[in-house]
C-alpha positions as a Markdown table, in Angstrom:
| # | Residue | x | y | z |
|---|---|---|---|---|
| 1 | Met | -7.8 | -5.5 | -22.9 |
| 2 | Lys | -9.2 | -5.9 | -19.4 |
| 3 | Ile | -9.3 | -3.6 | -16.4 |
| 4 | Trp | -9.1 | -5.1 | -12.9 |
| 5 | Arg | -9.6 | -4.1 | -9.4 |
| 6 | Leu | -6.5 | -4.5 | -7.3 |
| 7 | Ser | -7.1 | -6.4 | -4.2 |
| 8 | Thr | -5.6 | -9.0 | -1.9 |
| 9 | Asp | -6.5 | -12.7 | -1.2 |
| 10 | Arg | -6.9 | -14.2 | 2.3 |
| 11 | Ser | -3.2 | -15.3 | 2.5 |
| 12 | Val | -1.8 | -11.8 | 3.0 |
| 13 | Met | -0.8 | -10.1 | 6.2 |
| 14 | Ser | -3.2 | -7.5 | 7.5 |
| 15 | Ile | -2.0 | -4.2 | 9.0 |
| 16 | Thr | -3.8 | -1.5 | 10.9 |
| 17 | Thr | -3.2 | 1.7 | 12.8 |
| 18 | Cys | -5.8 | 0.8 | 15.5 |
| 19 | Ser | -4.4 | -0.1 | 18.9 |
| 20 | Lys | -6.1 | -0.5 | 22.3 |
| 21 | Asn | -2.8 | 0.3 | 23.9 |
| 22 | Pro | -2.7 | 4.1 | 24.6 |
| 23 | Glu | 1.1 | 4.1 | 24.7 |
| 24 | Leu | 1.4 | 2.3 | 21.5 |
| 25 | Glu | -1.2 | 4.6 | 19.9 |
| 26 | Lys | 1.2 | 7.5 | 20.3 |
| 27 | Thr | 3.7 | 6.0 | 17.8 |
| 28 | Thr | 1.3 | 4.6 | 15.2 |
| 29 | Leu | 0.8 | 6.1 | 11.8 |
| 30 | Lys | -1.5 | 9.1 | 11.9 |
| 31 | Thr | -2.7 | 8.6 | 8.3 |
| 32 | Ser | -5.8 | 6.5 | 7.6 |
| 33 | Asp | -7.3 | 4.8 | 4.6 |
| 34 | Ser | -9.6 | 7.8 | 4.1 |
| 35 | Asp | -6.6 | 10.0 | 3.3 |
| 36 | Phe | -5.8 | 8.1 | 0.1 |
| 37 | Lys | -7.8 | 10.1 | -2.4 |
| 38 | Gly | -5.5 | 10.3 | -5.4 |
| 39 | Met | -3.5 | 13.4 | -4.1 |
| 40 | Pro | 0.3 | 13.4 | -3.5 |
| 41 | Met | 1.4 | 12.9 | 0.1 |
| 42 | Leu | 5.0 | 12.0 | -0.1 |
| 43 | His | 6.2 | 15.6 | 0.3 |
| 44 | Arg | 4.6 | 15.8 | 3.8 |
| 45 | Trp | 4.8 | 12.1 | 4.7 |
| 46 | Glu | 5.7 | 11.2 | 8.2 |
| 47 | Ser | 6.3 | 7.5 | 8.6 |
| 48 | Gly | 4.8 | 5.8 | 11.7 |
| 49 | Leu | 4.1 | 2.4 | 13.1 |
| 50 | Val | 1.5 | 0.1 | 11.6 |
| 51 | Leu | 0.5 | -2.9 | 13.6 |
| 52 | Thr | 0.2 | -6.4 | 12.3 |
| 53 | Arg | -3.4 | -7.6 | 12.8 |
| 54 | Lys | -2.8 | -10.9 | 10.9 |
| 55 | Lys | 0.7 | -12.2 | 9.8 |
| 56 | Gly | -0.5 | -14.1 | 6.7 |
| 57 | Arg | 1.6 | -16.3 | 4.5 |
| 58 | Thr | 3.1 | -13.7 | 2.2 |
| 59 | Lys | 4.8 | -10.3 | 2.6 |
| 60 | Asp | 4.6 | -9.3 | -1.1 |
| 61 | Ile | 1.4 | -7.4 | -0.5 |
| 62 | Ala | -0.5 | -6.4 | 2.7 |
| 63 | His | -4.0 | -5.3 | 3.3 |
| 64 | Phe | -4.3 | -1.9 | 5.1 |
| 65 | Asp | -7.5 | -0.6 | 6.6 |
| 66 | Gly | -10.2 | -0.1 | 4.0 |
| 67 | Leu | -9.3 | -0.1 | 0.3 |
| 68 | Thr | -5.5 | 0.6 | 0.6 |
| 69 | Val | -2.7 | -1.9 | 0.1 |
| 70 | Gly | 0.9 | -2.0 | 1.1 |
| 71 | Phe | 3.7 | -3.5 | -1.0 |
| 72 | Gly | 6.6 | -5.4 | 0.3 |
| 73 | Ser | 10.2 | -4.4 | -0.6 |
| 74 | Lys | 10.4 | -7.1 | -3.3 |
| 75 | Thr | 7.2 | -6.0 | -4.9 |
| 76 | Val | 8.3 | -2.3 | -4.9 |
| 77 | Gln | 11.5 | -3.2 | -6.6 |
| 78 | Ile | 9.7 | -5.1 | -9.4 |
| 79 | Val | 6.8 | -2.7 | -10.1 |
| 80 | Glu | 8.6 | 0.7 | -9.5 |
| 81 | Pro | 9.8 | 1.1 | -13.1 |
| 82 | Leu | 6.3 | 0.5 | -14.5 |
| 83 | Leu | 4.5 | 2.6 | -11.9 |
| 84 | Arg | 7.0 | 5.5 | -11.7 |
| 85 | Gly | 5.1 | 8.8 | -11.6 |
| 86 | Leu | 1.7 | 7.0 | -11.2 |
| 87 | Val | 2.0 | 6.1 | -7.5 |
| 88 | Glu | 3.8 | 7.0 | -4.4 |
| 89 | Phe | 5.4 | 4.4 | -2.2 |
| 90 | Leu | 5.0 | 5.7 | 1.4 |
| 91 | Pro | 7.2 | 3.8 | 3.9 |
| 92 | Val | 5.8 | 2.6 | 7.2 |
| 93 | Gln | 7.3 | 0.9 | 10.2 |
| 94 | Asn | 6.3 | -2.7 | 11.0 |
| 95 | Asn | 7.9 | -5.3 | 13.1 |
| 96 | Asp | 7.1 | -8.1 | 10.7 |
| 97 | Ala | 7.8 | -6.8 | 7.2 |
| 98 | Glu | 9.4 | -3.9 | 5.2 |
| 99 | Leu | 6.4 | -2.2 | 3.7 |
| 100 | Cys | 5.3 | 0.8 | 1.8 |
| 101 | Leu | 1.7 | 1.9 | 1.5 |
| 102 | Val | 0.6 | 2.5 | -2.1 |
| 103 | Asn | -0.8 | 5.9 | -2.9 |
| 104 | Thr | -2.1 | 6.0 | -6.5 |
| 105 | Ile | -1.9 | 9.5 | -7.7 |
| 106 | Asn | -2.8 | 8.8 | -11.4 |
| 107 | Val | -6.4 | 9.9 | -11.5 |
| 108 | Ile | -8.1 | 9.9 | -14.9 |
| 109 | Asn | -11.5 | 10.5 | -16.3 |
| 110 | Ala | -11.9 | 6.9 | -17.6 |
| 111 | Leu | -15.3 | 5.8 | -16.5 |
| 112 | Asp | -17.9 | 5.8 | -19.2 |
| 113 | Leu | -20.9 | 7.1 | -17.4 |
| 114 | Glu | -23.3 | 6.5 | -20.3 |
| 115 | Lys | -22.6 | 2.7 | -20.3 |
| 116 | Ser | -21.9 | 2.1 | -16.6 |
| 117 | Asp | -24.6 | 1.2 | -14.1 |
| 118 | Tyr | -24.1 | 3.2 | -10.9 |
| 119 | Ser | -25.9 | 4.9 | -8.0 |
| 120 | Thr | -25.7 | 8.4 | -6.8 |
| 121 | Phe | -26.7 | 10.3 | -3.7 |
| 122 | Glu | -27.1 | 14.1 | -3.7 |
| 123 | Gly | -25.2 | 14.2 | -7.0 |
| 124 | Arg | -22.3 | 12.1 | -5.7 |
| 125 | Leu | -21.4 | 8.7 | -7.1 |
| 126 | Thr | -21.8 | 6.1 | -4.4 |
| 127 | Tyr | -21.8 | 2.6 | -5.9 |
| 128 | Ile | -20.9 | 1.3 | -9.3 |
| 129 | Asn | -22.8 | -1.9 | -10.2 |
| 130 | Glu | -21.4 | -2.5 | -13.7 |
| 131 | Tyr | -18.3 | -0.8 | -15.0 |
| 132 | Ala | -17.7 | 0.5 | -18.5 |
| 133 | Phe | -14.6 | 2.4 | -19.5 |
| 134 | Lys | -13.8 | 4.9 | -22.2 |
| 135 | Thr | -12.2 | 3.4 | -25.3 |
| 136 | Asp | -10.4 | 6.5 | -26.5 |
| 137 | Ile | -7.8 | 6.4 | -23.7 |
| 138 | Asn | -4.4 | 4.9 | -24.3 |
| 139 | Tyr | -4.3 | 2.6 | -21.2 |
| 140 | Ser | -0.7 | 1.6 | -21.9 |
| 141 | Asn | 0.1 | 4.9 | -20.2 |
| 142 | His | -2.0 | 4.1 | -17.2 |
| 143 | Pro | -1.1 | 0.6 | -15.9 |
| 144 | Ile | -2.6 | 1.7 | -12.6 |
| 145 | Phe | -5.1 | 4.5 | -12.0 |
| 146 | Lys | -8.1 | 5.7 | -10.1 |
| 147 | Ile | -11.2 | 7.2 | -11.6 |
| 148 | Ser | -11.8 | 10.9 | -11.2 |
| 149 | Gln | -15.5 | 10.3 | -10.2 |
| 150 | Asp | -14.3 | 8.4 | -7.1 |
| 151 | Pro | -10.6 | 8.9 | -6.3 |
| 152 | Gly | -11.0 | 7.7 | -2.8 |
| 153 | Ser | -12.0 | 4.3 | -3.9 |
| 154 | Phe | -9.7 | 1.3 | -4.9 |
| 155 | Ser | -6.9 | 1.3 | -7.5 |
| 156 | Leu | -7.5 | -0.1 | -10.9 |
| 157 | Val | -4.9 | -1.9 | -13.0 |
| 158 | Thr | -4.6 | -3.1 | -16.6 |
| 159 | Asp | -3.4 | -6.4 | -18.0 |
| 160 | Glu | 0.2 | -5.0 | -18.2 |
| 161 | Phe | 0.4 | -4.6 | -14.4 |
| 162 | Arg | -1.4 | -7.9 | -13.7 |
| 163 | Asn | 0.9 | -9.8 | -16.1 |
| 164 | Leu | 4.0 | -8.4 | -14.4 |
| 165 | Ile | 2.7 | -9.6 | -11.0 |
| 166 | Leu | 1.9 | -13.0 | -12.3 |
| 167 | Ser | 5.1 | -13.5 | -14.2 |
| 168 | Ser | 7.1 | -12.4 | -11.2 |
| 169 | Lys | 5.3 | -15.0 | -9.1 |
| 170 | Leu | 4.4 | -12.5 | -6.4 |
| 171 | Lys | 1.9 | -13.9 | -3.9 |
| 172 | Gly | -1.2 | -12.6 | -2.3 |
| 173 | Phe | -2.5 | -10.4 | -5.1 |
| 174 | Glu | -6.1 | -10.8 | -6.3 |
| 175 | Phe | -7.4 | -9.2 | -9.4 |
| 176 | Val | -11.2 | -8.8 | -9.9 |
| 177 | Glu | -12.2 | -8.3 | -13.5 |
| 178 | Leu | -14.3 | -5.2 | -13.9 |
| 179 | Trp | -14.3 | -4.7 | -17.7 |
| 180 | Asp | -13.2 | -6.4 | -20.9 |
| 181 | Ser | -12.9 | -4.2 | -24.0 |
| 182 | Glu | -13.3 | -7.3 | -26.2 |
| 183 | Ser | -16.3 | -8.8 | -24.4 |
| 184 | Ser | -19.3 | -9.4 | -26.6 |
| 185 | Glu | -22.8 | -8.4 | -25.7 |
| 186 | Gln | -23.6 | -12.0 | -25.3 |
| 187 | Met | -20.9 | -12.5 | -22.7 |
| 188 | Gln | -22.0 | -9.4 | -20.9 |
| 189 | Asn | -25.6 | -10.7 | -20.8 |
| 190 | Glu | -24.4 | -14.1 | -19.5 |
| 191 | Leu | -22.5 | -12.3 | -16.7 |
| 192 | Glu | -25.5 | -10.2 | -15.8 |
| 193 | Gln | -27.7 | -13.4 | -15.8 |
| 194 | Lys | -25.3 | -15.1 | -13.5 |
| 195 | His | -25.3 | -12.1 | -11.2 |
| 196 | Arg | -29.1 | -11.9 | -11.2 |
| 197 | Ala | -29.3 | -15.6 | -10.3 |
| 198 | Leu | -27.0 | -15.1 | -7.3 |
| 199 | Ile | -29.1 | -12.2 | -6.2 |
| 200 | Asp | -32.3 | -14.2 | -6.6 |
| 201 | Phe | -30.9 | -17.0 | -4.6 |
| 202 | Val | -30.1 | -14.7 | -1.7 |
| 203 | Asp | -33.6 | -13.3 | -1.8 |
| 204 | Ser | -35.1 | -16.8 | -1.9 |
| 205 | Leu | -33.6 | -17.9 | 1.4 |
| 206 | Pro | -36.2 | -18.6 | 4.0 |
| 207 | Gly | -36.7 | -16.6 | 7.2 |
| 208 | Lys | -38.5 | -13.7 | 8.6 |
| 209 | Arg | -38.0 | -10.3 | 7.0 |
| 210 | Phe | -37.1 | -7.2 | 9.1 |
| 211 | Asn | -37.3 | -3.5 | 8.6 |
| 212 | Trp | -34.2 | -1.3 | 8.9 |
| 213 | Asp | -34.4 | -0.6 | 12.6 |
| 214 | Glu | -34.9 | -4.3 | 13.4 |
| 215 | Ala | -32.0 | -5.2 | 11.1 |
| 216 | Val | -29.6 | -2.7 | 12.8 |
| 217 | Lys | -30.4 | -4.4 | 16.2 |
| 218 | Leu | -29.7 | -7.8 | 14.7 |
| 219 | Ile | -26.4 | -6.5 | 13.3 |
| 220 | Asp | -25.4 | -5.1 | 16.6 |
| 221 | Ser | -26.0 | -8.5 | 18.2 |
| 222 | Gly | -23.6 | -10.1 | 15.8 |
| 223 | Glu | -25.9 | -11.3 | 13.0 |
| 224 | Ala | -25.5 | -10.6 | 9.3 |
| 225 | Val | -28.5 | -9.5 | 7.2 |
| 226 | Ala | -29.0 | -9.3 | 3.4 |
| 227 | Asn | -31.3 | -8.0 | 0.8 |
| 228 | Gly | -30.6 | -8.8 | -2.8 |
| 229 | Lys | -27.0 | -7.8 | -3.6 |
| 230 | Trp | -26.6 | -6.0 | -0.3 |
| 231 | Lys | -25.2 | -7.5 | 2.9 |
| 232 | Leu | -24.6 | -5.8 | 6.3 |
| 233 | Gln | -22.6 | -7.1 | 9.2 |
| 234 | Ile | -20.0 | -6.1 | 11.9 |
| 235 | Asn | -16.3 | -6.9 | 11.0 |
| 236 | Asp | -13.8 | -8.2 | 13.5 |
| 237 | Lys | -12.8 | -4.7 | 14.5 |
| 238 | Gly | -16.4 | -3.9 | 15.5 |
| 239 | Asn | -17.1 | -1.7 | 12.5 |
| 240 | Phe | -20.4 | -1.6 | 10.6 |
| 241 | Ile | -19.6 | -2.8 | 7.0 |
| 242 | Leu | -21.7 | -2.9 | 3.8 |
| 243 | Gly | -21.1 | -5.6 | 1.1 |
| 244 | Gln | -22.1 | -5.6 | -2.5 |
| 245 | Leu | -22.5 | -9.1 | -4.1 |
| 246 | Glu | -20.3 | -9.4 | -7.2 |
| 247 | Pro | -20.8 | -11.7 | -10.2 |
| 248 | Asn | -18.1 | -14.1 | -8.9 |
| 249 | Gly | -20.1 | -14.7 | -5.8 |
| 250 | Glu | -17.9 | -12.7 | -3.4 |
| 251 | Tyr | -18.8 | -9.6 | -1.6 |
| 252 | Phe | -17.0 | -6.3 | -2.0 |
| 253 | Trp | -16.9 | -4.6 | 1.4 |
| 254 | Ile | -16.7 | -1.0 | 2.4 |
| 255 | Gln | -17.1 | 0.9 | 5.7 |
| 256 | Pro | -19.8 | 3.4 | 4.7 |
| 257 | Thr | -19.8 | 7.0 | 5.9 |
| 258 | Tyr | -23.6 | 7.1 | 5.4 |
| 259 | Ile | -26.3 | 4.7 | 4.3 |
| 260 | Pro | -28.0 | 5.3 | 1.0 |
| 261 | Pro | -31.7 | 6.0 | 1.6 |
| 262 | Thr | -32.8 | 3.2 | -0.7 |
| 263 | Leu | -31.4 | 0.7 | 1.8 |
| 264 | Leu | -33.5 | 2.1 | 4.6 |
| 265 | Glu | -36.7 | 1.0 | 2.7 |
| 266 | Lys | -35.7 | -2.6 | 2.2 |
| 267 | Lys | -36.6 | -5.7 | 4.1 |
| 268 | Trp | -33.7 | -7.7 | 5.5 |
| 269 | His | -33.3 | -11.4 | 6.5 |
| 270 | Ile | -30.6 | -13.1 | 8.6 |
| 271 | Val | -27.8 | -14.9 | 6.6 |
| 272 | Glu | -24.5 | -16.4 | 7.5 |
| 273 | Lys | -21.7 | -13.9 | 8.2 |
| 274 | Ser | -19.0 | -13.6 | 5.5 |
| 275 | Asn | -15.2 | -13.4 | 5.9 |
| 276 | Glu | -14.3 | -10.0 | 4.5 |
């Protein structure tokens, strides 16, 4: 059995609540990505307008600000029997598609802290570098869930959910493998070696190295900077984002609320900007 991070590919539509039009701002959804922390919201939900930032080629799934996704009406109809009681489908208004934001309320203590590789700050889990999940949980009851240590993060899904999406030929879904219960130690070592090779390649790139203050100035001027598995840049909305290099060569991006102190001590070099 595998556990996957639910994500979207680059073909999907992108929706947002941000508007530079003051009049339009009055009707936009008042809920943001930071509100999705595994708690029920349907009982107090007030639908509002979400704006299309990019139309995309599919309406089966949409990327909302941050780590939240929206499902199209076709997708909701297909997955609702499997996900009943585990998520809330929160309807929103959009001129291009019929969408519901997905609020995963199934939060379980599934992360194996002894076998996972993670970072903390002031006792709070900040980043998970390598995932390991508890094996005494019946995951057939949890086709979608969030981990109790970080319920504000992305939704996780099992093979059952992924297979349903693939067999239904829904478009725009991306599943990033986080853990394989049947993976051998050799396979895990090979994955770690591949990841280390990618990090070493980034660190081997030529160019001047900059301290934190210098790096921030470069980022503000439109550059991207990197150190090892970490990458920093400004996204197309003008927000400061932090990326973590994954074994597949892609970066997983977040908009950090604070910067871990360890990053302030690193030396950074200019690299090509990524498409988040």
